[in-house]
Amino acid sequence: MSMLWVKAFHLIFIVTWFASLFYLPRLFVYHAQTEDAAGNARFKIMERKLYRGIMTPSAILTVIFGGWLLSFYDLATLKTMGWLHAKLTLVLLLFIYHHVCGRYLKHFANDANTKSHVFYRWFNELPVLVLIAVVILAVVKPF
């Protein structure tokens, strides 16, 4: 498979992963405001399906295709790409965020959420900042 095909699939899975990273915390906002049993059950299903069915597979495929992209470069070149090191650090932070989302999902699933909808509104903004930084690093390559 050519590098352009690998890059295309990498971008596709980045988009689906970020869509999930944006949407799951937004579901948490609404779930934290829900007071009825039917709504609570509905959000639990939506959150679980999003996390397990879309978000986690997208994250895994993003890394697989990203790693494949790296294989097109020699090690000496990779060592000089400072922007890439910064980007990969941000990707690691996204995986931590992803994991934290999974923990919050479990809290909701066990009816043990202690955070307010306001907390989740702020929490929801974190991946936006990472996305901005990652795109600038990948496109501008400032260092």
CSV table of N, CA and C in Angstrom, one decimal:
chain,number,residue,atom,x,y,z
A,1,MET,N,0.9,-1.2,0.0
A,1,MET,CA,0.0,0.0,0.0
A,1,MET,C,0.9,1.2,0.0
A,2,SER,N,0.6,2.2,-0.8
A,2,SER,CA,1.4,3.4,-0.9
A,2,SER,C,1.2,4.3,0.3
A,3,MET,N,2.2,5.2,0.5
A,3,MET,CA,2.2,6.1,1.7
A,3,MET,C,0.9,6.9,1.7
A,4,LEU,N,0.4,7.3,0.5
A,4,LEU,CA,-0.8,8.2,0.4
A,4,LEU,C,-2.0,7.5,0.9
A,5,TRP,N,-2.1,6.2,0.6
A,5,TRP,CA,-3.3,5.4,1.1
A,5,TRP,C,-3.2,5.2,2.6
A,6,VAL,N,-2.0,5.0,3.1
A,6,VAL,CA,-1.8,4.8,4.5
A,6,VAL,C,-2.2,6.1,5.2
A,7,LYS,N,-1.7,7.2,4.7
A,7,LYS,CA,-2.0,8.5,5.3
A,7,LYS,C,-3.5,8.8,5.2
A,8,ALA,N,-4.2,8.5,4.1
A,8,ALA,CA,-5.6,8.7,4.0
A,8,ALA,C,-6.4,7.9,5.1
A,9,PHE,N,-6.0,6.6,5.3
A,9,PHE,CA,-6.7,5.9,6.4
A,9,PHE,C,-6.3,6.4,7.8
A,10,HIS,N,-5.1,6.8,8.0
A,10,HIS,CA,-4.7,7.4,9.2
A,10,HIS,C,-5.6,8.6,9.5
A,11,LEU,N,-5.8,9.5,8.5
A,11,LEU,CA,-6.6,10.7,8.7
A,11,LEU,C,-8.1,10.3,9.0
A,12,ILE,N,-8.6,9.3,8.3
A,12,ILE,CA,-10.0,8.9,8.5
A,12,ILE,C,-10.2,8.5,9.9
A,13,PHE,N,-9.3,7.7,10.5
A,13,PHE,CA,-9.4,7.2,11.8
A,13,PHE,C,-9.1,8.3,12.9
A,14,ILE,N,-8.3,9.3,12.5
A,14,ILE,CA,-8.1,10.4,13.4
A,14,ILE,C,-9.5,11.2,13.5
A,15,VAL,N,-10.1,11.4,12.4
A,15,VAL,CA,-11.4,12.1,12.4
A,15,VAL,C,-12.4,11.3,13.2
A,16,THR,N,-12.5,10.0,13.1
A,16,THR,CA,-13.6,9.3,13.8
A,16,THR,C,-13.2,9.2,15.3
A,17,TRP,N,-11.9,9.1,15.6
A,17,TRP,CA,-11.5,9.2,17.0
A,17,TRP,C,-11.8,10.5,17.7
A,18,PHE,N,-11.5,11.6,17.0
A,18,PHE,CA,-11.8,12.9,17.5
A,18,PHE,C,-13.3,13.2,17.6
A,19,ALA,N,-14.0,12.7,16.7
A,19,ALA,CA,-15.5,12.9,16.8
A,19,ALA,C,-16.0,12.2,18.1
A,20,SER,N,-15.5,11.1,18.4
A,20,SER,CA,-15.8,10.4,19.6
A,20,SER,C,-15.3,11.1,20.8
A,21,LEU,N,-14.1,11.6,20.8
A,21,LEU,CA,-13.5,12.3,21.9
A,21,LEU,C,-14.3,13.6,22.2
A,22,PHE,N,-14.9,14.2,21.1
A,22,PHE,CA,-15.8,15.4,21.3
A,22,PHE,C,-17.2,15.0,21.8
A,23,TYR,N,-17.7,13.9,21.3
A,23,TYR,CA,-19.1,13.5,21.6
A,23,TYR,C,-19.3,12.9,22.9
A,24,LEU,N,-18.4,11.9,23.3
A,24,LEU,CA,-18.6,11.2,24.6
A,24,LEU,C,-18.7,12.2,25.8
A,25,PRO,N,-17.8,13.1,25.9
A,25,PRO,CA,-17.9,14.0,27.1
A,25,PRO,C,-19.2,14.9,27.0
A,26,ARG,N,-19.7,15.2,25.7
A,26,ARG,CA,-20.9,15.9,25.6
A,26,ARG,C,-22.1,15.1,26.1
A,27,LEU,N,-22.0,13.7,25.8
A,27,LEU,CA,-23.0,12.8,26.4
A,27,LEU,C,-23.0,12.9,27.9
A,28,PHE,N,-21.7,12.9,28.5
A,28,PHE,CA,-21.6,13.0,29.9
A,28,PHE,C,-22.3,14.3,30.5
A,29,VAL,N,-22.2,15.4,29.7
A,29,VAL,CA,-22.9,16.6,30.2
A,29,VAL,C,-24.3,16.4,30.3
A,30,TYR,N,-24.9,15.8,29.3
A,30,TYR,CA,-26.4,15.6,29.3
A,30,TYR,C,-26.8,14.5,30.3
A,31,HIS,N,-25.9,13.5,30.4
A,31,HIS,CA,-26.2,12.4,31.4
A,31,HIS,C,-26.2,12.9,32.8
A,32,ALA,N,-25.2,13.8,33.1
A,32,ALA,CA,-25.1,14.3,34.4
A,32,ALA,C,-26.4,15.2,34.8
A,33,GLN,N,-27.1,15.6,33.8
A,33,GLN,CA,-28.3,16.4,34.0
A,33,GLN,C,-29.5,15.6,34.1
A,34,THR,N,-29.4,14.3,33.7
A,34,THR,CA,-30.6,13.5,33.6
A,34,THR,C,-31.1,13.0,35.0
A,35,GLU,N,-32.4,13.1,35.1
A,35,GLU,CA,-33.0,12.7,36.4
A,35,GLU,C,-33.9,11.6,36.3
A,36,ASP,N,-34.3,11.1,35.1
A,36,ASP,CA,-35.2,10.0,35.0
A,36,ASP,C,-34.5,8.7,34.7
A,37,ALA,N,-35.1,7.6,35.1
A,37,ALA,CA,-34.4,6.2,34.9
A,37,ALA,C,-34.3,5.9,33.4
A,38,ALA,N,-35.3,6.2,32.6
A,38,ALA,CA,-35.2,5.9,31.2
A,38,ALA,C,-34.1,6.6,30.5
A,39,GLY,N,-34.0,7.9,30.8
A,39,GLY,CA,-32.9,8.7,30.2
A,39,GLY,C,-31.5,8.2,30.7
A,40,ASN,N,-31.4,7.9,32.0
A,40,ASN,CA,-30.2,7.3,32.5
A,40,ASN,C,-29.8,6.1,31.8
A,41,ALA,N,-30.7,5.2,31.6
A,41,ALA,CA,-30.4,3.9,30.9
A,41,ALA,C,-30.0,4.1,29.4
A,42,ARG,N,-30.7,5.1,28.8
A,42,ARG,CA,-30.4,5.4,27.4
A,42,ARG,C,-29.0,5.9,27.2
A,43,PHE,N,-28.6,6.8,28.1
A,43,PHE,CA,-27.3,7.4,28.0
A,43,PHE,C,-26.2,6.3,28.3
A,44,LYS,N,-26.5,5.4,29.2
A,44,LYS,CA,-25.5,4.4,29.5
A,44,LYS,C,-25.2,3.5,28.2
A,45,ILE,N,-26.3,3.2,27.5
A,45,ILE,CA,-26.2,2.4,26.3
A,45,ILE,C,-25.4,3.2,25.2
A,46,MET,N,-25.8,4.5,25.0
A,46,MET,CA,-25.1,5.3,24.0
A,46,MET,C,-23.7,5.5,24.3
A,47,GLU,N,-23.3,5.8,25.6
A,47,GLU,CA,-21.9,6.0,26.0
A,47,GLU,C,-21.1,4.7,25.8
A,48,ARG,N,-21.7,3.6,26.2
A,48,ARG,CA,-20.9,2.3,26.0
A,48,ARG,C,-20.7,2.0,24.6
A,49,LYS,N,-21.7,2.1,23.7
A,49,LYS,CA,-21.6,1.8,22.3
A,49,LYS,C,-20.6,2.7,21.6
A,50,LEU,N,-20.6,4.0,22.0
A,50,LEU,CA,-19.7,5.0,21.4
A,50,LEU,C,-18.2,4.6,21.8
A,51,TYR,N,-18.0,4.4,23.1
A,51,TYR,CA,-16.7,4.1,23.6
A,51,TYR,C,-16.1,2.8,23.1
A,52,ARG,N,-16.9,1.8,23.1
A,52,ARG,CA,-16.4,0.4,22.7
A,52,ARG,C,-16.5,0.2,21.2
A,53,GLY,N,-17.5,0.7,20.6
A,53,GLY,CA,-17.7,0.4,19.2
A,53,GLY,C,-17.1,1.4,18.2
A,54,ILE,N,-16.8,2.6,18.6
A,54,ILE,CA,-16.3,3.6,17.7
A,54,ILE,C,-15.0,4.2,18.2
A,55,MET,N,-15.0,4.7,19.4
A,55,MET,CA,-13.9,5.5,20.0
A,55,MET,C,-12.6,4.6,20.1
A,56,THR,N,-12.7,3.5,20.8
A,56,THR,CA,-11.6,2.7,21.0
A,56,THR,C,-11.0,2.0,19.7
A,57,PRO,N,-11.9,1.5,18.9
A,57,PRO,CA,-11.3,0.9,17.6
A,57,PRO,C,-10.7,2.1,16.8
A,58,SER,N,-11.3,3.2,16.8
A,58,SER,CA,-10.7,4.4,16.0
A,58,SER,C,-9.3,4.7,16.5
A,59,ALA,N,-9.2,4.8,17.8
A,59,ALA,CA,-7.9,5.1,18.5
A,59,ALA,C,-6.8,4.1,18.1
A,60,ILE,N,-7.2,2.8,18.1
A,60,ILE,CA,-6.3,1.7,17.8
A,60,ILE,C,-5.9,1.8,16.3
A,61,LEU,N,-6.8,2.0,15.5
A,61,LEU,CA,-6.5,2.1,14.0
A,61,LEU,C,-5.7,3.4,13.7
A,62,THR,N,-6.0,4.5,14.4
A,62,THR,CA,-5.2,5.7,14.2
A,62,THR,C,-3.7,5.4,14.5
A,63,VAL,N,-3.4,4.7,15.6
A,63,VAL,CA,-2.1,4.3,16.0
A,63,VAL,C,-1.5,3.3,15.0
A,64,ILE,N,-2.2,2.4,14.5
A,64,ILE,CA,-1.7,1.4,13.6
A,64,ILE,C,-1.3,2.1,12.3
A,65,PHE,N,-2.2,2.9,11.7
A,65,PHE,CA,-1.8,3.6,10.5
A,65,PHE,C,-0.8,4.7,10.7
A,66,GLY,N,-0.8,5.3,11.9
A,66,GLY,CA,0.3,6.3,12.2
A,66,GLY,C,1.6,5.6,12.3
A,67,GLY,N,1.7,4.4,12.9
A,67,GLY,CA,2.9,3.7,13.0
A,67,GLY,C,3.4,3.2,11.6
A,68,TRP,N,2.4,2.8,10.8
A,68,TRP,CA,2.7,2.4,9.4
A,68,TRP,C,3.3,3.6,8.6
A,69,LEU,N,2.8,4.8,8.8
A,69,LEU,CA,3.3,6.0,8.2
A,69,LEU,C,4.8,6.2,8.6
A,70,LEU,N,5.0,6.0,9.9
A,70,LEU,CA,6.4,6.2,10.4
A,70,LEU,C,7.4,5.2,9.7
A,71,SER,N,6.9,4.0,9.3
A,71,SER,CA,7.8,3.0,8.7
A,71,SER,C,8.3,3.4,7.3
A,72,PHE,N,7.7,4.5,6.8
A,72,PHE,CA,8.1,5.0,5.4
A,72,PHE,C,9.4,5.8,5.6
A,73,TYR,N,9.8,6.2,6.8
A,73,TYR,CA,10.9,7.1,7.0
A,73,TYR,C,12.0,6.3,7.7
A,74,ASP,N,13.3,6.7,7.4
A,74,ASP,CA,14.4,6.0,8.1
A,74,ASP,C,14.6,6.6,9.5
A,75,LEU,N,15.2,5.9,10.3
A,75,LEU,CA,15.3,6.3,11.7
A,75,LEU,C,16.1,7.6,11.9
A,76,ALA,N,17.1,7.9,11.1
A,76,ALA,CA,17.8,9.1,11.2
A,76,ALA,C,16.9,10.3,10.9
A,77,THR,N,16.1,10.2,9.9
A,77,THR,CA,15.1,11.3,9.6
A,77,THR,C,14.1,11.5,10.7
A,78,LEU,N,13.6,10.4,11.3
A,78,LEU,CA,12.6,10.5,12.3
A,78,LEU,C,13.2,11.2,13.6
A,79,LYS,N,14.5,11.0,13.8
A,79,LYS,CA,15.1,11.6,15.0
A,79,LYS,C,15.2,13.2,14.9
A,80,THR,N,15.2,13.7,13.6
A,80,THR,CA,15.3,15.1,13.4
A,80,THR,C,14.0,15.8,13.3
A,81,MET,N,12.9,15.1,13.4
A,81,MET,CA,11.6,15.7,13.3
A,81,MET,C,11.0,16.1,14.7
A,82,GLY,N,11.5,17.2,15.2
A,82,GLY,CA,11.0,17.6,16.5
A,82,GLY,C,9.6,17.8,16.6
A,83,TRP,N,8.9,18.3,15.6
A,83,TRP,CA,7.5,18.5,15.6
A,83,TRP,C,6.8,17.2,15.8
A,84,LEU,N,7.3,16.1,15.2
A,84,LEU,CA,6.7,14.8,15.3
A,84,LEU,C,6.8,14.3,16.8
A,85,HIS,N,7.9,14.5,17.4
A,85,HIS,CA,8.1,14.2,18.9
A,85,HIS,C,7.0,14.9,19.7
A,86,ALA,N,6.8,16.2,19.4
A,86,ALA,CA,5.8,16.9,20.2
A,86,ALA,C,4.4,16.4,19.9
A,87,LYS,N,4.2,16.1,18.6
A,87,LYS,CA,2.9,15.5,18.2
A,87,LYS,C,2.6,14.2,18.9
A,88,LEU,N,3.6,13.3,18.9
A,88,LEU,CA,3.4,12.0,19.6
A,88,LEU,C,3.2,12.2,21.1
A,89,THR,N,3.8,13.2,21.7
A,89,THR,CA,3.5,13.4,23.1
A,89,THR,C,2.1,13.8,23.3
A,90,LEU,N,1.6,14.7,22.4
A,90,LEU,CA,0.1,15.0,22.5
A,90,LEU,C,-0.8,13.8,22.3
A,91,VAL,N,-0.4,12.9,21.4
A,91,VAL,CA,-1.2,11.7,21.1
A,91,VAL,C,-1.2,10.9,22.4
A,92,LEU,N,-0.1,10.8,23.1
A,92,LEU,CA,0.0,10.1,24.4
A,92,LEU,C,-1.0,10.7,25.4
A,93,LEU,N,-1.0,12.1,25.4
A,93,LEU,CA,-2.0,12.7,26.3
A,93,LEU,C,-3.4,12.4,25.9
A,94,LEU,N,-3.7,12.3,24.6
A,94,LEU,CA,-5.0,11.9,24.1
A,94,LEU,C,-5.4,10.5,24.6
A,95,PHE,N,-4.4,9.6,24.6
A,95,PHE,CA,-4.7,8.3,25.1
A,95,PHE,C,-5.1,8.3,26.6
A,96,ILE,N,-4.4,9.2,27.4
A,96,ILE,CA,-4.7,9.3,28.8
A,96,ILE,C,-6.1,9.9,28.9
A,97,TYR,N,-6.5,10.9,28.1
A,97,TYR,CA,-7.8,11.5,28.1
A,97,TYR,C,-8.8,10.4,27.7
A,98,HIS,N,-8.5,9.6,26.7
A,98,HIS,CA,-9.4,8.5,26.3
A,98,HIS,C,-9.6,7.5,27.5
A,99,HIS,N,-8.6,7.2,28.2
A,99,HIS,CA,-8.7,6.3,29.4
A,99,HIS,C,-9.5,6.9,30.5
A,100,VAL,N,-9.3,8.2,30.7
A,100,VAL,CA,-10.1,8.9,31.7
A,100,VAL,C,-11.6,8.9,31.3
A,101,CYS,N,-11.9,9.1,30.0
A,101,CYS,CA,-13.3,9.0,29.5
A,101,CYS,C,-13.9,7.6,29.9
A,102,GLY,N,-13.1,6.6,29.7
A,102,GLY,CA,-13.5,5.2,30.0
A,102,GLY,C,-13.8,5.1,31.5
A,103,ARG,N,-13.0,5.7,32.4
A,103,ARG,CA,-13.3,5.7,33.8
A,103,ARG,C,-14.6,6.4,34.1
A,104,TYR,N,-14.8,7.6,33.5
A,104,TYR,CA,-16.0,8.3,33.8
A,104,TYR,C,-17.2,7.5,33.3
A,105,LEU,N,-17.1,6.8,32.2
A,105,LEU,CA,-18.1,6.0,31.6
A,105,LEU,C,-18.5,4.9,32.6
A,106,LYS,N,-17.5,4.3,33.3
A,106,LYS,CA,-17.8,3.3,34.3
A,106,LYS,C,-18.5,3.9,35.5
A,107,HIS,N,-18.1,5.1,35.9
A,107,HIS,CA,-18.8,5.7,37.0
A,107,HIS,C,-20.3,5.9,36.6
A,108,PHE,N,-20.6,6.4,35.4
A,108,PHE,CA,-22.0,6.5,35.0
A,108,PHE,C,-22.7,5.2,35.0
A,109,ALA,N,-22.0,4.2,34.4
A,109,ALA,CA,-22.6,2.8,34.3
A,109,ALA,C,-23.0,2.2,35.7
A,110,ASN,N,-22.2,2.6,36.7
A,110,ASN,CA,-22.4,2.1,38.1
A,110,ASN,C,-23.2,3.1,38.9
A,111,ASP,N,-23.8,4.1,38.3
A,111,ASP,CA,-24.6,5.1,38.9
A,111,ASP,C,-23.8,5.8,40.1
A,112,ALA,N,-22.5,6.0,39.8
A,112,ALA,CA,-21.6,6.5,40.8
A,112,ALA,C,-20.9,7.8,40.4
A,113,ASN,N,-21.5,8.5,39.4
A,113,ASN,CA,-20.9,9.8,39.0
A,113,ASN,C,-21.1,10.8,40.1
A,114,THR,N,-20.0,11.5,40.3
A,114,THR,CA,-20.0,12.6,41.3
A,114,THR,C,-19.7,14.0,40.7
A,115,LYS,N,-19.5,14.0,39.4
A,115,LYS,CA,-19.1,15.3,38.7
A,115,LYS,C,-20.4,15.9,38.2
A,116,SER,N,-20.3,17.3,38.1
A,116,SER,CA,-21.5,18.0,37.6
A,116,SER,C,-21.4,18.2,36.1
A,117,HIS,N,-22.5,18.6,35.5
A,117,HIS,CA,-22.5,18.8,34.0
A,117,HIS,C,-21.6,20.0,33.7
A,118,VAL,N,-21.3,20.9,34.6
A,118,VAL,CA,-20.4,22.0,34.3
A,118,VAL,C,-19.0,21.4,34.2
A,119,PHE,N,-18.6,20.5,35.1
A,119,PHE,CA,-17.3,19.9,35.0
A,119,PHE,C,-17.1,19.2,33.6
A,120,TYR,N,-18.1,18.5,33.2
A,120,TYR,CA,-18.0,17.8,31.9
A,120,TYR,C,-18.0,18.8,30.7
A,121,ARG,N,-18.6,20.0,30.8
A,121,ARG,CA,-18.5,21.0,29.8
A,121,ARG,C,-17.1,21.5,29.6
A,122,TRP,N,-16.4,21.6,30.7
A,122,TRP,CA,-15.0,22.1,30.6
A,122,TRP,C,-14.1,20.9,30.2
A,123,PHE,N,-14.4,19.7,30.7
A,123,PHE,CA,-13.6,18.5,30.3
A,123,PHE,C,-13.7,18.3,28.8
A,124,ASN,N,-14.9,18.6,28.2
A,124,ASN,CA,-15.1,18.4,26.8
A,124,ASN,C,-14.3,19.3,25.9
A,125,GLU,N,-13.7,20.4,26.5
A,125,GLU,CA,-12.9,21.3,25.7
A,125,GLU,C,-11.4,20.8,25.5
A,126,LEU,N,-11.0,20.0,26.3
A,126,LEU,CA,-9.5,19.6,26.3
A,126,LEU,C,-9.1,19.0,24.9
A,127,PRO,N,-9.9,18.1,24.3
A,127,PRO,CA,-9.4,17.5,23.0
A,127,PRO,C,-9.4,18.6,21.9
A,128,VAL,N,-10.2,19.6,22.0
A,128,VAL,CA,-10.1,20.7,21.0
A,128,VAL,C,-8.7,21.4,21.0
A,129,LEU,N,-8.2,21.6,22.2
A,129,LEU,CA,-6.9,22.3,22.3
A,129,LEU,C,-5.8,21.3,21.7
A,130,VAL,N,-5.9,20.1,22.0
A,130,VAL,CA,-4.9,19.1,21.5
A,130,VAL,C,-5.0,19.0,20.0
A,131,LEU,N,-6.3,19.0,19.5
A,131,LEU,CA,-6.4,18.9,18.0
A,131,LEU,C,-5.8,20.1,17.3
A,132,ILE,N,-6.0,21.3,17.9
A,132,ILE,CA,-5.4,22.5,17.3
A,132,ILE,C,-3.9,22.4,17.2
A,133,ALA,N,-3.3,22.0,18.4
A,133,ALA,CA,-1.9,21.8,18.4
A,133,ALA,C,-1.3,20.7,17.5
A,134,VAL,N,-2.0,19.6,17.4
A,134,VAL,CA,-1.6,18.5,16.5
A,134,VAL,C,-1.6,18.9,15.1
A,135,VAL,N,-2.7,19.6,14.7
A,135,VAL,CA,-2.8,20.0,13.3
A,135,VAL,C,-1.7,21.0,12.9
A,136,ILE,N,-1.5,22.0,13.8
A,136,ILE,CA,-0.5,23.0,13.5
A,136,ILE,C,0.9,22.3,13.4
A,137,LEU,N,1.2,21.4,14.4
A,137,LEU,CA,2.5,20.6,14.3
A,137,LEU,C,2.6,19.8,13.0
A,138,ALA,N,1.6,19.1,12.6
A,138,ALA,CA,1.6,18.2,11.4
A,138,ALA,C,1.7,19.0,10.1
A,139,VAL,N,1.1,20.2,10.1
A,139,VAL,CA,1.0,20.9,8.8
A,139,VAL,C,2.1,21.9,8.7
A,140,VAL,N,2.4,22.7,9.8
A,140,VAL,CA,3.4,23.8,9.8
A,140,VAL,C,4.8,23.2,10.0
A,141,LYS,N,4.9,22.2,10.8
A,141,LYS,CA,6.2,21.6,11.2
A,141,LYS,C,7.1,22.6,11.6
A,142,PRO,N,6.8,23.3,12.7
A,142,PRO,CA,7.5,24.5,13.2
A,142,PRO,C,9.0,24.2,13.6
A,143,PHE,N,9.3,23.0,14.0
A,143,PHE,CA,10.6,22.6,14.4
A,143,PHE,C,10.9,21.2,14.1
